[in-house]
Short mmCIF file of C-alpha atoms in Angstrom, two decimals:
data_model
loop_
_atom_site.label_atom_id
_atom_site.label_comp_id
_atom_site.label_asym_id
_atom_site.label_seq_id
_atom_site.Cartn_x
_atom_site.Cartn_y
_atom_site.Cartn_z
CA MET A 1195 5.77 -28.04 -15.86
CA GLN A 1196 3.14 -26.14 -18.16
CA ILE A 1197 2.43 -22.64 -16.72
CA ALA A 1198 -1.48 -21.66 -16.84
CA GLN A 1199 -2.11 -18.71 -18.60
CA PRO A 1200 -4.53 -16.11 -16.93
CA ASN A 1201 -7.65 -14.92 -18.42
CA LEU A 1202 -7.22 -11.73 -19.34
CA THR A 1203 -10.68 -10.75 -20.31
CA ASP A 1204 -11.94 -12.07 -16.53
CA ALA A 1205 -8.99 -9.94 -14.85
CA LEU A 1206 -10.51 -6.85 -16.77
CA VAL A 1207 -14.12 -7.22 -15.88
CA THR A 1208 -14.40 -9.05 -12.89
CA LEU A 1209 -13.46 -6.21 -10.27
CA PRO A 1210 -16.43 -4.23 -8.79
CA ARG A 1211 -16.77 -0.70 -9.38
CA MET A 1212 -17.98 2.00 -6.94
CA PRO A 1213 -21.66 3.09 -7.34
CA PRO A 1214 -21.53 6.45 -8.82
CA TRP A 1215 -24.13 7.78 -6.51
CA VAL A 1216 -21.62 7.22 -3.51
CA THR A 1217 -18.91 9.78 -4.68
CA SER A 1218 -21.46 11.92 -6.30
CA ALA A 1219 -23.68 12.82 -3.10
CA ARG A 1220 -23.15 15.98 -1.08
CA VAL A 1221 -24.18 15.06 2.38
CA GLU A 1222 -22.41 16.32 5.52
CA THR A 1223 -24.24 14.73 8.46
CA LEU A 1224 -23.38 11.85 10.75
CA GLU A 1225 -26.86 10.14 9.84
CA ASP A 1226 -26.12 10.17 6.09
CA VAL A 1227 -22.41 9.92 5.48
CA PRO A 1228 -21.98 6.42 7.25
CA PHE A 1229 -24.44 5.11 4.47
CA LEU A 1230 -21.97 6.21 1.78
CA SER A 1231 -18.77 4.94 3.53
CA GLY A 1232 -20.65 1.63 4.12
CA ALA A 1233 -21.47 1.39 0.36
CA ALA A 1234 -17.73 2.15 -0.36
CA LEU A 1235 -16.41 -0.19 2.38
CA ALA A 1236 -18.86 -3.07 0.89
CA THR A 1237 -17.51 -2.47 -2.56
CA LEU A 1238 -13.99 -2.77 -1.45
CA HIS A 1239 -14.56 -5.69 0.71
CA LEU A 1240 -15.40 -7.73 -2.63
CA VAL A 1241 -12.24 -6.67 -4.05
CA VAL A 1242 -10.19 -7.74 -0.91
CA GLY A 1243 -11.83 -10.89 -1.52
CA CYS A 1244 -10.96 -11.24 -5.11
CA ASP A 1245 -8.15 -13.80 -6.05
CA ASP A 1246 -7.24 -11.97 -9.12
CA VAL A 1247 -6.21 -8.92 -7.12
CA PRO A 1248 -2.38 -8.60 -6.46
CA HIS A 1249 -3.01 -7.82 -3.03
CA ALA A 1250 0.59 -7.61 -1.78
CA LEU A 1251 1.40 -5.11 -4.63
CA LEU A 1252 -1.76 -3.27 -3.94
CA ARG A 1253 -0.77 -2.89 -0.09
CA ASP A 1254 2.80 -1.68 -1.21
CA ARG A 1255 1.41 0.91 -3.77
CA LEU A 1256 -1.18 2.27 -1.01
CA SER A 1257 1.58 2.32 1.61
CA LEU A 1258 3.42 4.59 -0.82
CA THR A 1259 0.53 6.74 -1.19
CA ALA A 1260 -0.16 6.80 2.76
CA SER A 1261 3.55 7.96 3.13
CA GLU A 1262 2.82 10.88 0.91
CA ALA A 1263 -0.01 11.74 2.65
CA CYS A 1264 1.98 11.55 5.91
CA MET A 1265 4.77 13.93 4.45
CA HIS A 1266 2.07 16.30 3.50
CA MET A 1267 0.47 16.34 6.99
CA LEU A 1268 4.00 16.83 8.69
CA GLY A 1269 4.61 19.79 6.37
CA ARG A 1270 7.57 18.17 4.61
CA PRO A 1271 8.45 18.23 1.13
CA GLU A 1272 8.81 14.96 -0.14
CA ARG A 1273 6.73 13.27 -2.56
CA ALA A 1274 6.19 9.68 -4.26
CA GLY A 1275 9.24 9.92 -6.16
CA ASP A 1276 11.31 10.83 -3.41
CA ILE A 1277 10.27 8.44 -1.08
CA ARG A 1278 10.58 5.53 -3.40
CA ASP A 1279 14.40 6.67 -3.70
CA ALA A 1280 14.81 6.92 0.12
CA VAL A 1281 13.72 3.07 0.17
CA HIS A 1282 14.65 1.35 -3.01
CA LEU A 1283 18.05 2.94 -3.44
CA LEU A 1284 19.20 1.92 0.13
CA ARG A 1285 22.00 -0.49 0.30
CA PRO A 1286 22.46 -3.02 3.23
CA GLY A 1287 23.42 -1.04 6.41
CA ASP A 1288 22.27 2.35 4.93
CA GLN A 1289 19.99 4.23 7.06
CA PRO A 1290 16.76 5.82 5.51
CA GLY A 1291 15.85 9.76 5.95
CA PRO A 1292 12.31 10.67 7.52
CA ALA A 1293 10.27 10.10 4.42
CA GLY A 1294 11.90 6.61 3.86
CA ALA A 1295 11.42 5.76 7.60
CA ILE A 1296 7.92 6.16 7.35
CA TYR A 1297 7.45 4.44 4.19
CA LEU A 1298 9.10 1.27 5.60
CA GLN A 1299 6.61 1.94 8.68
CA TRP A 1300 3.56 1.45 6.37
CA GLN A 1301 5.24 -1.35 4.53
CA GLN A 1302 5.80 -3.29 7.56
CA ALA A 1303 2.63 -2.81 9.03
CA THR A 1304 1.01 -4.00 5.75
CA ALA A 1305 3.12 -6.96 4.80
CA ARG A 1306 2.22 -9.41 7.30
CA PRO A 1307 -1.19 -10.41 8.45
CA ILE A 1308 -2.54 -8.36 11.36
CA SER A 1309 -0.92 -9.17 14.53
CA VAL A 1310 0.44 -7.23 17.91
CA GLY A 1311 3.97 -8.72 16.40
CA THR A 1312 3.58 -7.11 13.15
CA LEU A 1313 2.43 -3.87 14.38
CA GLN A 1314 5.30 -3.64 16.72
CA ARG A 1315 7.96 -4.25 14.23
CA ALA A 1316 6.53 -1.32 12.62
CA LEU A 1317 6.21 0.54 15.79
CA PRO A 1318 8.77 0.15 17.86
CA SER A 1319 8.61 2.98 20.06
CA VAL A 1320 5.55 1.44 21.99
CA THR A 1321 4.95 -1.87 23.73
CA ALA A 1322 3.18 -4.94 22.71
CA GLU A 1323 1.09 -4.49 25.63
CA GLN A 1324 0.06 -0.95 24.49
CA ILE A 1325 -0.71 -1.89 20.93
CA ALA A 1326 -2.75 -4.88 22.24
CA ALA A 1327 -4.95 -2.58 24.26
CA TRP A 1328 -5.36 -0.23 21.58
CA LEU A 1329 -6.56 -3.04 19.14
CA ASP A 1330 -9.15 -3.71 21.63
CA THR A 1331 -10.14 -0.33 22.21
CA GLY A 1332 -13.67 1.02 21.34
CA ARG A 1333 -16.92 -0.38 20.44
CA GLY A 1334 -19.42 -0.30 17.59
CA GLY A 1335 -18.71 -0.44 13.80
CA PRO A 1336 -15.43 -0.65 11.98
CA VAL A 1337 -15.45 3.16 11.57
CA MET A 1338 -16.38 4.11 14.85
CA ARG A 1339 -13.74 1.76 16.45
CA ALA A 1340 -10.95 3.21 14.06
CA ALA A 1341 -11.81 6.85 15.04
CA THR A 1342 -11.86 5.91 18.69
CA VAL A 1343 -8.53 4.14 18.40
CA LEU A 1344 -7.23 7.08 16.16
CA GLU A 1345 -8.35 9.74 18.89
CA ALA A 1346 -6.89 7.48 21.88
CA VAL A 1347 -3.52 7.32 20.23
CA LEU A 1348 -3.33 10.95 19.27
CA THR A 1349 -4.46 12.15 22.84
CA ALA A 1350 -1.71 9.82 24.21
CA HIS A 1351 0.94 10.66 21.84
CA PRO A 1352 -0.10 14.05 20.07
CA ARG A 1353 3.00 14.17 17.88
CA GLU A 1354 2.56 10.87 16.77
CA GLU A 1355 0.23 11.09 13.68
CA VAL A 1356 1.88 8.37 11.65
CA MET A 1357 1.33 5.82 14.65
CA ALA A 1358 -2.11 6.84 15.05
CA LEU A 1359 -3.02 6.24 11.47
CA ILE A 1360 -1.20 3.02 10.86
CA LEU A 1361 -3.11 1.67 14.43
CA ALA A 1362 -6.40 3.03 13.18
CA ASP A 1363 -6.32 1.55 9.77
CA ALA A 1364 -5.19 -1.69 11.12
CA VAL A 1365 -8.52 -1.64 13.61
CA LEU A 1366 -10.51 -0.76 10.71
CA ALA A 1367 -9.13 -3.72 8.50
CA GLN A 1368 -9.30 -6.22 11.85
CA SER A 1369 -13.02 -5.09 12.15
CA LEU A 1370 -14.05 -5.51 8.87
CA GLY A 1371 -12.49 -9.21 9.01
CA TRP A 1372 -9.61 -8.39 6.61
CA THR A 1373 -6.20 -10.24 7.25
CA HIS A 1374 -4.02 -7.29 6.25
CA VAL A 1375 -3.88 -3.61 6.82
CA LEU A 1376 -4.88 -1.46 4.12
CA PRO A 1377 -4.01 1.97 4.10
CA LEU A 1378 -7.13 4.21 3.75
CA LEU A 1379 -7.77 6.42 6.46
CA ALA A 1380 -4.21 7.81 6.17
CA THR A 1381 -4.88 8.55 2.44
CA GLY A 1382 -8.31 10.02 2.93
CA LEU A 1383 -7.75 12.39 6.19
CA LYS A 1384 -6.28 15.56 6.24
CA SER A 1385 -4.00 17.31 8.79
CA ARG A 1386 -6.88 19.49 9.95
CA ASP A 1387 -9.17 16.41 10.76
CA LEU A 1388 -6.45 14.84 13.24
CA ARG A 1389 -7.35 17.86 15.38
CA LYS A 1390 -10.99 16.75 15.76
CA ARG A 1391 -12.47 14.68 18.22
CA GLY A 1392 -15.72 12.66 19.04
CA THR A 1393 -18.33 12.82 16.48
CA ASP A 1394 -16.37 15.46 14.37
CA LEU A 1395 -13.52 13.15 14.01
CA GLU A 1396 -15.95 10.04 13.24
CA LEU A 1397 -17.56 12.17 10.53
CA ALA A 1398 -14.20 12.84 9.08
CA CYS A 1399 -13.28 9.15 9.12
CA HIS A 1400 -16.55 8.49 7.23
CA LYS A 1401 -15.57 10.96 4.66
CA ALA A 1402 -12.07 10.08 4.14
CA LEU A 1403 -13.17 6.46 3.59
CA VAL A 1404 -15.33 7.47 0.63
CA SER A 1405 -12.64 9.32 -0.98
CA SER A 1406 -10.09 7.15 -0.29
CA ILE A 1407 -11.89 4.09 -1.53
CA GLY A 1408 -12.95 5.84 -4.54
CA ALA A 1409 -9.13 6.50 -5.34
CA THR A 1410 -8.10 2.95 -4.23
CA LEU A 1411 -10.78 0.69 -6.71
CA PRO A 1412 -9.10 2.17 -9.87
CA ILE A 1413 -5.70 1.46 -8.60
CA ALA A 1414 -6.74 -2.11 -7.81
CA SER A 1415 -8.27 -2.50 -11.23
CA ASP A 1416 -5.25 -1.35 -13.10
CA LEU A 1417 -2.60 -3.27 -11.14
CA THR A 1418 -4.87 -6.40 -11.42
CA ARG A 1419 -4.87 -5.78 -15.29
CA ARG A 1420 -1.07 -5.33 -15.43
CA VAL A 1421 -0.20 -8.07 -13.40
CA ALA A 1422 -2.18 -10.48 -15.56
CA HIS A 1423 -0.32 -9.13 -18.71
CA LEU A 1424 3.12 -9.36 -16.65
CA ARG A 1425 2.17 -13.10 -15.67
CA ALA A 1426 1.36 -13.84 -19.44
CA VAL A 1427 4.75 -13.14 -20.64
CA ILE A 1428 6.37 -15.32 -18.25
CA PRO A 1429 7.07 -18.20 -20.91
CA LYS A 1430 8.82 -15.49 -23.23
CA LEU A 1431 11.52 -14.96 -20.68
CA ARG A 1432 14.73 -17.03 -20.83
CA ALA A 1433 16.98 -15.52 -18.46
CA LYS A 1434 17.95 -17.17 -15.46
CA GLY A 1435 16.03 -16.08 -12.42
CA ALA A 1436 13.45 -14.11 -14.51
CA ALA A 1437 10.83 -16.05 -12.70
CA ASP A 1438 12.04 -14.96 -9.40
CA ALA A 1439 12.39 -11.50 -10.32
CA VAL A 1440 9.01 -11.33 -11.97
CA ALA A 1441 7.71 -12.63 -8.62
CA LEU A 1442 9.13 -9.68 -6.63
CA PHE A 1443 7.24 -7.13 -9.18
CA LEU A 1444 4.14 -8.79 -8.35
CA THR A 1445 4.42 -7.78 -4.81
CA LYS A 1446 6.60 -4.37 -4.91
CA ASP A 1447 5.65 -1.00 -6.00
CA ALA A 1448 9.27 -0.54 -7.37
CA LEU A 1449 12.36 -2.23 -7.66
CA SER A 1450 15.98 -1.44 -8.35
CA PRO A 1451 17.52 -3.93 -10.83
CA THR A 1452 20.97 -3.13 -9.28
CA ILE A 1453 19.99 -3.70 -5.92
CA ALA A 1454 16.75 -5.80 -5.57
CA LEU A 1455 17.37 -8.16 -8.00
CA THR A 1456 21.30 -8.40 -7.62
CA ASP A 1457 22.14 -8.19 -4.10
CA PRO A 1458 22.01 -11.63 -2.36
CA THR A 1459 21.11 -9.99 1.15
CA ALA A 1460 18.23 -8.22 -0.60
CA GLY A 1461 15.13 -8.96 -2.64
CA VAL A 1462 14.84 -12.57 -3.90
CA GLY A 1463 18.24 -13.35 -2.11
CA ARG A 1464 16.39 -13.46 1.07
CA THR A 1465 14.41 -16.51 -0.03
CA GLY A 1466 17.57 -18.32 -0.95
CA ARG A 1467 16.89 -18.13 -4.60
CA THR A 1468 19.55 -17.33 -6.95
CA SER A 1469 20.34 -13.63 -7.42
CA MET A 1470 21.00 -12.11 -10.75
CA SER A 1471 24.12 -10.23 -12.23
CA ASP A 1472 23.79 -6.66 -12.49
CA ARG A 1473 24.05 -6.85 -16.13
CA ALA A 1474 21.23 -9.41 -16.41
CA ALA A 1475 18.86 -7.60 -14.09
CA ARG A 1476 19.03 -4.68 -16.12
CA ARG A 1477 18.64 -6.62 -19.36
CA LEU A 1478 15.65 -8.19 -17.84
CA CYS A 1479 14.00 -4.96 -16.64
CA ASP A 1480 14.66 -3.36 -20.35
CA ARG A 1481 13.08 -6.38 -21.52
CA LEU A 1482 10.08 -6.33 -19.29
CA VAL A 1483 9.65 -2.63 -20.57
CA ASP A 1484 9.91 -3.47 -24.16
CA LEU A 1485 7.28 -6.14 -23.79
CA GLY A 1486 4.99 -3.30 -22.24
CA VAL A 1487 4.38 -5.15 -18.91
CA VAL A 1488 6.82 -3.05 -16.70
CA ARG A 1489 7.52 0.97 -16.48
CA GLU A 1490 10.54 2.74 -15.73
CA LEU A 1491 9.56 5.07 -12.88
CA THR A 1492 12.11 7.51 -12.60
CA GLY A 1493 12.90 9.29 -16.02
CA ARG A 1494 16.65 8.99 -14.99
CA ASP A 1495 19.47 7.38 -16.89
CA THR A 1496 21.12 6.18 -13.66
CA PHE A 1497 19.56 4.88 -10.53
CA ARG A 1498 16.48 3.81 -12.13
CA LEU A 1499 13.53 2.04 -10.61
CA TYR A 1500 10.92 -0.25 -12.31
CA GLY A 1501 7.51 -1.31 -11.39
CA VAL A 1502 4.33 -2.68 -12.77
#
């Protein structure tokens, strides 16, 4: 079967950009800030509906960003590289540390369409009934509903900031008609914002969305461009299992060639497809780096991780 080649030019130019006046404005009132966050959300909504965007990869990248933000909120030192290692170097049966556990929560919350079951897999400490009640909490627009849920969860569970942020982003996405959670509030809010209540918290959520969406749109554009180039080199790959490996790169922020591409209980092996040998996986990753479509993310000689 002949593989249709993506139109790289289209992938580079079709994604909407944030209007400059959204991020340049310096307004502080609850009357003005929602206008800016609404414009930002409307721009992102167009991106969410664009087929060229690698949505699974974008969600995984934002899950990493949200995890790093949560670590900062909790006063922990782990940053993106540490968090990647904590999850992507796990062997079957290993347990992640605190940073890895939070990253896995975000991955579980964003990987599948929004539902009570999806969220309970990410948040096993609360019941499905409680999650359903929170998803139905609040009235008004998407941001008002998200702020209401954020406040409700933090009031009931003051030390569960990660759970509150996941549920708030879930309610925001659900209110906007999106099928999946997209970490936005988690990447824009500060720890001091989580102590606010009422209209102060709602205002903080609007400001956070302007900031986080402003950062998300360039990431979406960059990943769309990179994925288009990655898809274009598939016909040049002759290694057995290369197409399956590339499919993983289209959905994961990072992969270990010696774990995700070789372990029959991880990565492609879970779909029943043939896993690669350790040597073949490392050679494939080096080949993709040489072709300029994948990057080595760690700078290490061993325990390397690769991503688009």
